[in-house]
mmCIF file of C-alpha atoms in Angstrom:
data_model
loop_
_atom_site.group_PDB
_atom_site.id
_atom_site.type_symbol
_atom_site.label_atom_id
_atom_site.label_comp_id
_atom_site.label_asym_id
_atom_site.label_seq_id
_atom_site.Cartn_x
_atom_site.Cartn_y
_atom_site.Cartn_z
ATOM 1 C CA UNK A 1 -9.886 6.817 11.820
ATOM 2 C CA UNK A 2 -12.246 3.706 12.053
ATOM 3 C CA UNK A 3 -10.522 2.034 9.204
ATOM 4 C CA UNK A 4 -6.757 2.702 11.069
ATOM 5 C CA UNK A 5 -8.418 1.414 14.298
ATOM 6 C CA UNK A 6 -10.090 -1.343 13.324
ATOM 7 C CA UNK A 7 -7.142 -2.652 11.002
ATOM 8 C CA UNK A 8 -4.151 -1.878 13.427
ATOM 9 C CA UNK A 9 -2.827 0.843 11.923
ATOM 10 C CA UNK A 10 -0.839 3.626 14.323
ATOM 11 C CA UNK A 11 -2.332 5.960 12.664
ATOM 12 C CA UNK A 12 -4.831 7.264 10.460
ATOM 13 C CA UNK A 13 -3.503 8.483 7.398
ATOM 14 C CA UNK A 14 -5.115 9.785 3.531
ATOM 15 C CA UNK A 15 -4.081 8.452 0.261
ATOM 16 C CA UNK A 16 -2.590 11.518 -0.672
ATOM 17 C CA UNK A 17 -0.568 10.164 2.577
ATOM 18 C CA UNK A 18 0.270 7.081 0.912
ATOM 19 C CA UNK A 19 1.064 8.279 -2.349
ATOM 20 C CA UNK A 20 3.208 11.146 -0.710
ATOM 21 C CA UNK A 21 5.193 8.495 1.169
ATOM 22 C CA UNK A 22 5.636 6.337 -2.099
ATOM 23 C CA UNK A 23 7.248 9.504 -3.723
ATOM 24 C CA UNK A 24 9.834 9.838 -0.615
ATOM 25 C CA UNK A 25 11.153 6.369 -1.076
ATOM 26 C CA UNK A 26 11.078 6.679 -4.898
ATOM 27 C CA UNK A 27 12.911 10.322 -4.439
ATOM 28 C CA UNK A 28 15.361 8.956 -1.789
ATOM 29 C CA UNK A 29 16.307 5.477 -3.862
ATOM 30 C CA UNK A 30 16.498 7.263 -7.044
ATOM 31 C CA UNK A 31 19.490 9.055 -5.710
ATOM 32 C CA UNK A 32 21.200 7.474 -3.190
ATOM 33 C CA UNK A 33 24.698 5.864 -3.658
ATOM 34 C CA UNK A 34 23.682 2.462 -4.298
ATOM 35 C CA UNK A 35 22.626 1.591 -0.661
ATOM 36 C CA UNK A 36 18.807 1.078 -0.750
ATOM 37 C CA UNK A 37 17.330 3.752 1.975
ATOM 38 C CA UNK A 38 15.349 3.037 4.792
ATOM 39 C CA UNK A 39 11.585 3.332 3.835
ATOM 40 C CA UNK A 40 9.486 6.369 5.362
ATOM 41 C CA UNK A 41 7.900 4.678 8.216
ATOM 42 C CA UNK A 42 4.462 4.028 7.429
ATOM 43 C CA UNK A 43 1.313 3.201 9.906
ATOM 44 C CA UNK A 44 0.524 -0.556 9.523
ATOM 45 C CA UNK A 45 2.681 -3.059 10.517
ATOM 46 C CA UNK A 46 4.304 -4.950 8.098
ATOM 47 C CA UNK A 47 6.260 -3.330 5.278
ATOM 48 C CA UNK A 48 4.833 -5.936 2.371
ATOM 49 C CA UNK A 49 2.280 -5.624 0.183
ATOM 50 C CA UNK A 50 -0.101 -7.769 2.265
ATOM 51 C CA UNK A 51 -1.964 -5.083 2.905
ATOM 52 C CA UNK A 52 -3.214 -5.490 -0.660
ATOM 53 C CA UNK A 53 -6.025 -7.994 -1.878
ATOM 54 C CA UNK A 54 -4.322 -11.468 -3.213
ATOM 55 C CA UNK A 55 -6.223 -14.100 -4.860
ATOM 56 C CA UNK A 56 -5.313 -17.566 -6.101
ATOM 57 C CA UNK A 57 -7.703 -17.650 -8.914
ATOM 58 C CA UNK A 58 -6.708 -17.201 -12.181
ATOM 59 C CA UNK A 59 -7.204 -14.315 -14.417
ATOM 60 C CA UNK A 60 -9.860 -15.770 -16.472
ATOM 61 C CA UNK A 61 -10.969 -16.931 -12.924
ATOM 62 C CA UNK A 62 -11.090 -13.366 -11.622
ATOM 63 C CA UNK A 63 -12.572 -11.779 -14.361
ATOM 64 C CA UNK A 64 -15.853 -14.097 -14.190
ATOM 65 C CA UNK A 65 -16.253 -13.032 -10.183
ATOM 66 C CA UNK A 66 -15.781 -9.365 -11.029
ATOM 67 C CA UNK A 67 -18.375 -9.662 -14.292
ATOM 68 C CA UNK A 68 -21.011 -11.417 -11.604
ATOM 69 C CA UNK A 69 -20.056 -8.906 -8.837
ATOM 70 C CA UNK A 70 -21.017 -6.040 -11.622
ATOM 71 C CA UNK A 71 -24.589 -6.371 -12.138
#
């Protein structure tokens, strides 16, 4: 509930949630007629992935910060 509230979410919601909503849409475009379904509605605000982490640095770039981050 912190996380939701602190990050703008409607609501609070699991990642059993998330996963269970990722299924709908997958179930729903997998067999509709060609017309791409409206998504299940889900809590935060935009419908992108920028919710996710992004990063500019390259791969090898990346893989140095998580190998210092490690230990």
């Amino acid at each position: 509930m912190l996380f939701a509230a602190t990050h703008g979410w409607d609501f609070p919601v699991s990642r059993e949630w998330i996963q269970q909503a990722d299924f709908i849409d997958a179930f729903y475009a997998a067999n509709s007629n060609g017309r791409r379904p409206k998504p299940y509605p889900r809590p935060w605000k935009d419908s992108n992935t920028s919710r996710l982490g992004k990063t500019t640095l390259s791969p090898a770039e990346a893989r140095e910060v998580l190998k210092k981050n490690r230990g």
